[in-house]
mmCIF file of C-alpha atoms in Angstrom:
data_model
loop_
_atom_site.group_PDB
_atom_site.id
_atom_site.type_symbol
_atom_site.label_atom_id
_atom_site.label_comp_id
_atom_site.label_asym_id
_atom_site.label_seq_id
_atom_site.Cartn_x
_atom_site.Cartn_y
_atom_site.Cartn_z
ATOM 1 C CA MET A 1 0.000 0.000 0.000
ATOM 2 C CA ALA A 2 1.278 3.454 -0.910
ATOM 3 C CA THR A 3 1.408 6.306 1.616
ATOM 4 C CA TYR A 4 1.677 9.935 0.453
ATOM 5 C CA THR A 5 3.119 12.687 2.629
ATOM 6 C CA LYS A 6 3.399 16.353 1.713
ATOM 7 C CA LEU A 7 6.706 17.786 2.888
ATOM 8 C CA SER A 8 7.349 21.306 4.141
ATOM 9 C CA SER A 9 9.157 22.045 0.844
ATOM 10 C CA GLY A 10 5.972 21.378 -1.086
ATOM 11 C CA SER A 11 7.186 18.074 -2.536
ATOM 12 C CA TRP A 12 5.441 14.741 -2.080
ATOM 13 C CA ARG A 13 7.045 11.738 -0.473
ATOM 14 C CA VAL A 14 5.547 8.369 -1.370
ATOM 15 C CA GLN A 15 6.257 5.171 0.570
ATOM 16 C CA VAL A 16 5.375 1.735 -0.781
ATOM 17 C CA ARG A 17 5.124 -1.262 1.554
ATOM 18 C CA ARG A 18 4.177 -4.449 -0.220
ATOM 19 C CA LYS A 19 4.980 -8.122 0.353
ATOM 20 C CA GLY A 20 7.755 -7.312 2.782
ATOM 21 C CA ARG A 21 9.370 -4.771 0.469
ATOM 22 C CA TYR A 22 9.800 -1.095 1.290
ATOM 23 C CA VAL A 23 10.768 1.668 -1.142
ATOM 24 C CA SER A 24 10.274 5.429 -1.092
ATOM 25 C CA GLU A 25 10.755 8.358 -3.447
ATOM 26 C CA THR A 26 10.163 12.112 -3.459
ATOM 27 C CA PHE A 27 8.389 13.967 -6.266
ATOM 28 C CA LEU A 28 7.422 17.548 -6.952
ATOM 29 C CA ARG A 29 3.896 16.578 -8.037
ATOM 30 C CA ARG A 30 1.465 14.133 -6.457
ATOM 31 C CA ASP A 31 0.454 12.721 -9.844
ATOM 32 C CA ASP A 32 4.072 11.692 -10.545
ATOM 33 C CA ALA A 33 4.245 10.080 -7.107
ATOM 34 C CA ARG A 34 1.017 8.171 -7.731
ATOM 35 C CA ARG A 35 2.193 6.848 -11.121
ATOM 36 C CA TRP A 36 5.503 5.720 -9.663
ATOM 37 C CA ALA A 37 3.770 4.020 -6.733
ATOM 38 C CA THR A 38 1.417 2.152 -9.075
ATOM 39 C CA GLU A 39 4.313 0.926 -11.227
ATOM 40 C CA THR A 40 6.332 -0.036 -8.166
ATOM 41 C CA GLU A 41 3.467 -2.105 -6.768
ATOM 42 C CA ARG A 42 3.138 -3.867 -10.121
ATOM 43 C CA GLN A 43 6.853 -4.688 -10.138
ATOM 44 C CA VAL A 44 6.691 -6.119 -6.621
ATOM 45 C CA ASP A 45 3.644 -8.230 -7.527
ATOM 46 C CA CYS A 46 5.503 -9.610 -10.567
ATOM 47 C CA GLY A 47 8.578 -10.432 -8.521
ATOM 48 C CA GLU A 48 10.656 -7.693 -10.136
ATOM 49 C CA THR A 49 12.993 -5.272 -8.403
ATOM 50 C CA PRO A 50 11.476 -1.781 -8.028
ATOM 51 C CA THR A 51 13.455 0.843 -9.896
ATOM 52 C CA LYS A 52 14.165 4.349 -8.746
ATOM 53 C CA SER A 53 12.257 7.125 -10.441
ATOM 54 C CA ARG A 54 15.411 8.550 -12.001
ATOM 55 C CA ILE A 55 16.260 5.190 -13.534
ATOM 56 C CA ALA A 56 12.683 4.447 -14.563
ATOM 57 C CA ARG A 57 12.576 7.636 -16.634
ATOM 58 C CA LEU A 58 15.390 6.452 -18.900
ATOM 59 C CA LYS A 59 13.988 5.811 -22.358
ATOM 60 C CA THR A 60 16.845 5.904 -24.883
ATOM 61 C CA PHE A 61 20.021 3.886 -25.282
ATOM 62 C CA GLY A 62 22.067 7.070 -25.056
ATOM 63 C CA GLU A 63 20.746 7.584 -21.530
ATOM 64 C CA LEU A 64 21.818 4.046 -20.638
ATOM 65 C CA ILE A 65 25.326 4.832 -21.892
ATOM 66 C CA ASP A 66 25.457 7.931 -19.686
ATOM 67 C CA LEU A 67 24.188 5.886 -16.742
ATOM 68 C CA HIS A 68 26.909 3.277 -17.245
ATOM 69 C CA ILE A 69 29.673 5.884 -17.500
ATOM 70 C CA ASP A 70 28.409 7.759 -14.420
ATOM 71 C CA ASP A 71 28.365 4.551 -12.387
ATOM 72 C CA MET A 72 31.895 3.640 -13.447
ATOM 73 C CA CYS A 73 33.167 7.140 -12.639
ATOM 74 C CA GLU A 74 31.669 6.890 -9.150
ATOM 75 C CA VAL A 75 33.841 3.862 -8.396
ATOM 76 C CA GLY A 76 36.949 5.422 -9.934
ATOM 77 C CA LYS A 77 36.887 3.487 -13.208
ATOM 78 C CA SER A 78 36.218 6.229 -15.716
ATOM 79 C CA PRO A 79 36.862 5.174 -19.347
ATOM 80 C CA ARG A 80 40.287 6.012 -20.752
ATOM 81 C CA ARG A 81 40.931 7.730 -24.042
ATOM 82 C CA SER A 82 40.723 4.601 -26.202
ATOM 83 C CA LYS A 83 37.620 3.253 -24.465
ATOM 84 C CA ALA A 84 35.891 6.633 -24.443
ATOM 85 C CA ALA A 85 35.844 6.725 -28.255
ATOM 86 C CA ALA A 86 33.472 3.747 -28.555
ATOM 87 C CA PRO A 87 30.667 5.245 -26.399
ATOM 88 C CA ASP A 88 30.826 8.529 -28.329
ATOM 89 C CA MET A 89 30.543 6.755 -31.676
ATOM 90 C CA ILE A 90 27.731 4.429 -30.555
ATOM 91 C CA ARG A 91 25.871 7.376 -29.028
ATOM 92 C CA ARG A 92 25.868 9.078 -32.432
ATOM 93 C CA HIS A 93 24.382 5.992 -34.096
ATOM 94 C CA LEU A 94 22.068 4.599 -31.414
ATOM 95 C CA GLY A 95 21.837 7.347 -28.801
ATOM 96 C CA LYS A 96 18.315 8.413 -29.769
ATOM 97 C CA THR A 97 17.024 4.866 -30.236
ATOM 98 C CA SER A 98 14.516 3.859 -27.602
ATOM 99 C CA ILE A 99 15.469 0.940 -25.396
ATOM 100 C CA ALA A 100 12.451 -1.062 -26.568
ATOM 101 C CA ALA A 101 13.419 -0.540 -30.239
ATOM 102 C CA LEU A 102 16.962 -1.863 -29.740
ATOM 103 C CA ASP A 103 16.121 -5.314 -31.063
ATOM 104 C CA ARG A 104 17.976 -7.816 -33.237
ATOM 105 C CA GLU A 105 17.026 -6.111 -36.521
ATOM 106 C CA ARG A 106 18.194 -2.690 -35.336
ATOM 107 C CA LEU A 107 21.533 -4.069 -34.165
ATOM 108 C CA ILE A 108 22.102 -5.868 -37.467
ATOM 109 C CA GLN A 109 21.319 -2.622 -39.285
ATOM 110 C CA PHE A 110 23.832 -0.859 -37.048
ATOM 111 C CA GLY A 111 26.452 -3.459 -37.953
ATOM 112 C CA ARG A 112 25.814 -3.005 -41.672
ATOM 113 C CA GLU A 113 26.102 0.770 -41.343
ATOM 114 C CA ARG A 114 29.386 0.530 -39.464
ATOM 115 C CA ALA A 115 30.811 -1.903 -42.014
ATOM 116 C CA ALA A 116 29.797 0.443 -44.836
ATOM 117 C CA GLN A 117 31.705 3.216 -43.074
ATOM 118 C CA GLY A 118 34.854 1.100 -43.108
ATOM 119 C CA ALA A 119 34.754 -0.556 -39.681
ATOM 120 C CA GLY A 120 36.566 -3.889 -39.714
ATOM 121 C CA PRO A 121 35.368 -7.152 -38.151
ATOM 122 C CA MET A 122 37.375 -6.583 -34.966
ATOM 123 C CA THR A 123 36.158 -2.996 -34.537
ATOM 124 C CA LEU A 124 32.549 -4.040 -35.029
ATOM 125 C CA GLY A 125 33.007 -6.794 -32.466
ATOM 126 C CA ILE A 126 34.184 -4.207 -29.930
ATOM 127 C CA ASP A 127 31.114 -2.052 -30.679
ATOM 128 C CA ILE A 128 28.684 -4.941 -30.205
ATOM 129 C CA GLY A 129 30.508 -5.942 -27.033
ATOM 130 C CA PHE A 130 30.116 -2.449 -25.594
ATOM 131 C CA ILE A 131 26.391 -2.429 -26.399
ATOM 132 C CA LYS A 132 25.988 -5.704 -24.516
ATOM 133 C CA LEU A 133 28.045 -4.306 -21.630
ATOM 134 C CA VAL A 134 25.759 -1.280 -21.275
ATOM 135 C CA LEU A 135 22.577 -3.377 -21.382
ATOM 136 C CA SER A 136 23.848 -5.989 -18.938
ATOM 137 C CA HIS A 137 25.026 -3.221 -16.595
ATOM 138 C CA ALA A 138 21.567 -1.638 -16.609
ATOM 139 C CA ALA A 139 19.927 -4.992 -15.889
ATOM 140 C CA ALA A 140 22.382 -6.185 -13.225
ATOM 141 C CA VAL A 141 23.062 -2.940 -11.347
ATOM 142 C CA HIS A 142 19.728 -1.120 -11.677
ATOM 143 C CA GLY A 143 17.278 -3.927 -12.393
ATOM 144 C CA LEU A 144 16.001 -2.413 -15.625
ATOM 145 C CA PRO A 145 13.931 -4.822 -17.734
ATOM 146 C CA VAL A 146 16.265 -4.846 -20.739
ATOM 147 C CA LYS A 147 16.957 -7.879 -22.918
ATOM 148 C CA ILE A 148 20.438 -9.157 -23.688
ATOM 149 C CA GLU A 149 19.435 -11.962 -26.060
ATOM 150 C CA PRO A 150 18.939 -9.692 -29.135
ATOM 151 C CA VAL A 151 22.603 -8.655 -28.877
ATOM 152 C CA ASP A 152 23.756 -12.283 -28.938
ATOM 153 C CA LEU A 153 21.524 -13.054 -31.920
ATOM 154 C CA ALA A 154 22.778 -9.975 -33.772
ATOM 155 C CA ARG A 155 26.370 -11.032 -33.119
ATOM 156 C CA ILE A 156 25.677 -14.476 -34.637
ATOM 157 C CA ALA A 157 24.013 -12.879 -37.672
ATOM 158 C CA LEU A 158 26.870 -10.435 -38.241
ATOM 159 C CA LYS A 159 29.371 -13.298 -38.022
ATOM 160 C CA ARG A 160 27.425 -15.245 -40.650
ATOM 161 C CA LEU A 161 27.427 -12.158 -42.879
ATOM 162 C CA GLY A 162 31.197 -11.878 -42.515
ATOM 163 C CA LEU A 163 31.005 -8.441 -40.906
ATOM 164 C CA LEU A 164 32.195 -9.471 -37.462
ATOM 165 C CA GLY A 165 35.160 -11.608 -36.521
ATOM 166 C CA LYS A 166 38.741 -11.633 -35.358
ATOM 167 C CA GLY A 167 41.194 -8.993 -36.446
ATOM 168 C CA CYS A 168 43.983 -9.595 -38.914
ATOM 169 C CA GLU A 169 47.105 -10.888 -37.227
ATOM 170 C CA ARG A 170 50.438 -9.208 -37.814
ATOM 171 C CA GLU A 171 52.421 -11.041 -40.444
ATOM 172 C CA ARG A 172 55.838 -9.722 -39.517
ATOM 173 C CA ARG A 173 57.839 -7.480 -37.219
ATOM 174 C CA LEU A 174 59.326 -4.160 -38.151
ATOM 175 C CA THR A 175 62.832 -4.579 -39.488
ATOM 176 C CA GLN A 176 65.725 -2.774 -37.847
ATOM 177 C CA ASP A 177 66.074 -0.603 -40.944
ATOM 178 C CA GLU A 178 62.422 0.459 -40.718
ATOM 179 C CA LEU A 179 62.806 1.284 -37.037
ATOM 180 C CA ASP A 180 65.958 3.303 -37.714
ATOM 181 C CA ARG A 181 64.219 5.278 -40.475
ATOM 182 C CA LEU A 182 61.198 5.922 -38.258
ATOM 183 C CA ILE A 183 63.337 7.135 -35.366
ATOM 184 C CA ALA A 184 65.479 9.259 -37.682
ATOM 185 C CA HIS A 185 62.355 10.946 -39.030
ATOM 186 C CA PHE A 186 61.298 12.137 -35.566
ATOM 187 C CA ASP A 187 64.817 13.029 -34.447
ATOM 188 C CA ALA A 188 65.300 15.194 -37.538
ATOM 189 C CA ASN A 189 62.079 17.140 -36.964
ATOM 190 C CA PRO A 190 63.023 20.477 -35.306
ATOM 191 C CA LEU A 191 59.430 21.005 -34.194
ATOM 192 C CA GLN A 192 59.319 17.711 -32.299
ATOM 193 C CA ARG A 193 59.744 18.524 -28.591
ATOM 194 C CA GLY A 194 59.152 15.134 -27.044
ATOM 195 C CA PRO A 195 61.776 12.364 -27.109
ATOM 196 C CA VAL A 196 59.763 10.288 -29.569
ATOM 197 C CA GLY A 197 62.765 8.344 -30.824
ATOM 198 C CA GLN A 198 63.702 7.243 -27.309
ATOM 199 C CA ILE A 199 60.096 6.388 -26.531
ATOM 200 C CA ILE A 200 59.984 4.173 -29.633
ATOM 201 C CA ARG A 201 63.114 2.327 -28.512
ATOM 202 C CA PHE A 202 61.659 1.928 -25.029
ATOM 203 C CA ALA A 203 58.342 0.662 -26.446
ATOM 204 C CA VAL A 204 60.040 -1.946 -28.620
ATOM 205 C CA ALA A 205 62.189 -3.097 -25.717
ATOM 206 C CA THR A 206 59.404 -3.359 -23.117
ATOM 207 C CA ALA A 207 56.299 -3.983 -25.287
ATOM 208 C CA MET A 208 54.557 -1.213 -23.321
ATOM 209 C CA ARG A 209 51.868 1.016 -24.771
ATOM 210 C CA GLN A 210 52.197 4.745 -25.341
ATOM 211 C CA GLU A 211 50.147 5.811 -22.309
ATOM 212 C CA GLU A 212 51.840 3.235 -20.086
ATOM 213 C CA ILE A 213 55.220 4.734 -21.000
ATOM 214 C CA CYS A 214 54.342 8.423 -20.827
ATOM 215 C CA ARG A 215 52.374 8.084 -17.578
ATOM 216 C CA VAL A 216 55.364 6.728 -15.652
ATOM 217 C CA ARG A 217 56.668 9.077 -12.942
ATOM 218 C CA TRP A 218 60.163 9.236 -11.546
ATOM 219 C CA SER A 219 58.838 8.203 -8.146
ATOM 220 C CA ASP A 220 57.712 4.914 -9.770
ATOM 221 C CA LEU A 221 61.344 3.949 -10.383
ATOM 222 C CA GLU A 222 63.031 2.109 -7.515
ATOM 223 C CA ASN A 223 66.721 2.641 -8.157
ATOM 224 C CA ARG A 224 67.893 0.183 -5.503
ATOM 225 C CA THR A 225 66.011 -2.796 -6.902
ATOM 226 C CA ARG A 226 65.975 -1.440 -10.469
ATOM 227 C CA MET A 227 62.218 -2.037 -10.733
ATOM 228 C CA LEU A 228 59.779 0.235 -12.547
ATOM 229 C CA LEU A 229 56.126 0.397 -11.472
ATOM 230 C CA ILE A 230 53.630 0.588 -14.365
ATOM 231 C CA ARG A 231 50.248 2.041 -13.359
ATOM 232 C CA ASP A 232 46.876 1.848 -15.120
ATOM 233 C CA ARG A 233 47.871 -0.920 -17.469
ATOM 234 C CA LYS A 234 45.478 -1.890 -20.224
ATOM 235 C CA ASP A 235 44.899 -5.281 -18.662
ATOM 236 C CA PRO A 236 41.513 -6.533 -17.408
ATOM 237 C CA ARG A 237 43.184 -8.681 -14.723
ATOM 238 C CA THR A 238 45.504 -6.176 -13.045
ATOM 239 C CA ARG A 239 46.015 -2.439 -13.323
ATOM 240 C CA LYS A 240 49.567 -2.425 -11.942
ATOM 241 C CA ALA A 241 52.750 -4.285 -12.786
ATOM 242 C CA THR A 242 56.476 -3.973 -12.322
ATOM 243 C CA ILE A 243 59.266 -4.533 -14.833
ATOM 244 C CA SER A 244 63.007 -4.740 -14.363
ATOM 245 C CA ALA A 245 64.611 -1.475 -15.335
ATOM 246 C CA TYR A 246 68.133 -2.918 -15.732
ATOM 247 C CA ARG A 247 70.323 -0.245 -17.348
ATOM 248 C CA TYR A 248 67.540 2.318 -17.190
ATOM 249 C CA SER A 249 68.117 3.066 -13.496
ATOM 250 C CA ARG A 250 71.837 3.604 -14.076
ATOM 251 C CA GLN A 251 71.089 6.615 -16.269
ATOM 252 C CA LEU A 252 69.360 8.679 -13.545
ATOM 253 C CA ASP A 253 72.586 10.352 -12.473
ATOM 254 C CA THR A 254 73.487 11.291 -16.063
ATOM 255 C CA MET A 255 70.141 12.882 -17.003
ATOM 256 C CA PRO A 256 70.242 16.603 -17.741
ATOM 257 C CA GLY A 257 68.232 19.017 -15.626
ATOM 258 C CA PRO A 258 67.702 19.309 -11.845
ATOM 259 C CA SER A 259 68.515 16.589 -9.390
ATOM 260 C CA LEU A 260 65.857 13.945 -9.952
ATOM 261 C CA ARG A 261 66.068 12.426 -6.507
ATOM 262 C CA ASN A 262 65.917 15.655 -4.478
ATOM 263 C CA SER A 263 63.560 17.805 -6.539
ATOM 264 C CA ALA A 264 59.896 17.642 -5.594
ATOM 265 C CA GLN A 265 59.038 19.125 -8.956
ATOM 266 C CA SER A 266 60.817 16.356 -10.825
ATOM 267 C CA GLU A 267 58.983 13.725 -8.778
ATOM 268 C CA ALA A 268 55.719 15.015 -10.256
ATOM 269 C CA MET A 269 57.029 14.955 -13.819
ATOM 270 C CA THR A 270 56.540 12.044 -16.165
ATOM 271 C CA ILE A 271 59.093 10.349 -18.339
ATOM 272 C CA SER A 272 57.689 12.090 -21.415
ATOM 273 C CA GLU A 273 58.699 15.469 -19.884
ATOM 274 C CA PHE A 274 62.374 14.554 -19.464
ATOM 275 C CA PRO A 275 64.826 13.139 -22.009
ATOM 276 C CA ILE A 276 65.447 9.447 -21.510
ATOM 277 C CA GLN A 277 69.191 8.796 -21.532
ATOM 278 C CA SER A 278 68.978 5.021 -21.548
ATOM 279 C CA GLN A 279 70.585 2.393 -23.692
ATOM 280 C CA ILE A 280 68.162 -0.468 -23.126
ATOM 281 C CA SER A 281 68.755 -3.771 -24.835
ATOM 282 C CA ARG A 282 65.588 -5.182 -26.292
ATOM 283 C CA HIS A 283 66.758 -8.685 -25.436
ATOM 284 C CA ARG A 284 66.341 -7.980 -21.726
ATOM 285 C CA PHE A 285 62.573 -7.478 -22.006
ATOM 286 C CA PRO A 286 59.732 -9.652 -23.273
ATOM 287 C CA SER A 287 58.190 -8.214 -26.417
ATOM 288 C CA ARG A 288 54.653 -8.593 -27.737
ATOM 289 C CA MET A 289 56.059 -8.279 -31.237
ATOM 290 C CA ARG A 290 57.795 -11.642 -31.021
#
């Protein structure tokens, strides 16, 4: 049974007690409170989880994307640059589509449109995976009555059409001559301020990604043990890892600029803001290119 109480602010508070469940919400108008109470009682009678009024008002897939991102930001897992591109693109294509209209046919149409725009099988697979992630998040975290099965059926259909699949594997590694030419190109550019050539050598030696390299701080380097802490790795299992720095730590004393161990300012700087005077042998590190 629903109980309505008018607050001193003029808003209406509605409390629903039904079958041992208790939920409450506050609305500016009594009519909105009554509609929410009626829907909440229906959900309890059907064995469903009552949804909050803010969540129940979500109608489009774009709003579900925003809900997912907001929830992840609240727990400190905001999407990084690479992962933030997928939500923006999908929002442009499906953001205004109602949740009820996001069925198998609409997802297959989305896949065809993306393929016509040049998206490869691997890219399309990432897009479909993100759509499923958003829907499953809404169902699991907020109890919204969304269906996941149409996404699985659309994935099967797109695979049969040859639009979705695994990416093309690399057929070879860069040759030493190609690496030398690439590094020479950046070193010869007078407008290039960052040590791109040294970053390339470091990337080949450690198999680390661009952001993993440039986000490293001097305080992450333990000179005594010659271990380098890598934060925010692009790894679903662990966000931190350590690698052996080997010769890298020996170059701290020879780096130009202020004293790196005693300067508080240098502790806050990243590797990309200082030249890297290291002669790292690629054979000392595992490489993803092998």
